[in-house]
Amino acid sequence: MRAKAVAATEQVHQAVHIAELARDKAPAPGREKAGHGMQAARANRTPLLTAAGALIALLFIRRARRHRSRAMTGPAKLQGVQSILWAAELMEQGLNPTCRIKGGDVLLGEGE
C-alpha cells in the first residue's frame, strides 16, 4: 500500500514538473491570456459552474433521448423463421402464416 502511495506521489511530482516546463516555455502573450482567463473564471465561479452543470444535464438528456429512439434489434431466433415461399403457399390456400410460424402447423387455441 505504501509503495502505491509513493508511486502516486512521484507521478504527481512529475506532472507538476512537466506543467512548470510547459509554463516556462509558453510565450508571454499566451501566459497573459491564460492568466486573464483564470482571473475571469475565479471572479465568476457561480455562473461558470451553473453553465457547466446545464451543459452536462443537456448532454445527459440528449444521450438518453438518442438511446430511447434507437430500435432494439437483436439476433433472429431460428425458431419462428420460415421462408417467403412457405408464407406465400399458405396465403394461396387462404391461411394466415402468422398463426403457424412457430411450429409449422401450431394453431392458437380458443380464447388465446
C-alpha angles and dihedrals in degrees: 000000000000091000090056091051091050091049091049091049090050091052091051091051090050091050091050090049092051091048090051091050091049091049092050093049095045115103117256096246090054092050091049093051091048090049092051090048092052091049091050091049092050092048093049103037097138097053090041093052091044091052091047091050092049091050092050091048090049091051092050092049092048092049093049092051092048092052093046094052095053118099112246101231126173139169116302116252112238090218103082098025113123133166125261090241090057091053092046092053091051092048090050088056089052094250128133110241094201090069092055105036099103103054104007098248101023111135127193115253124236114293095014 
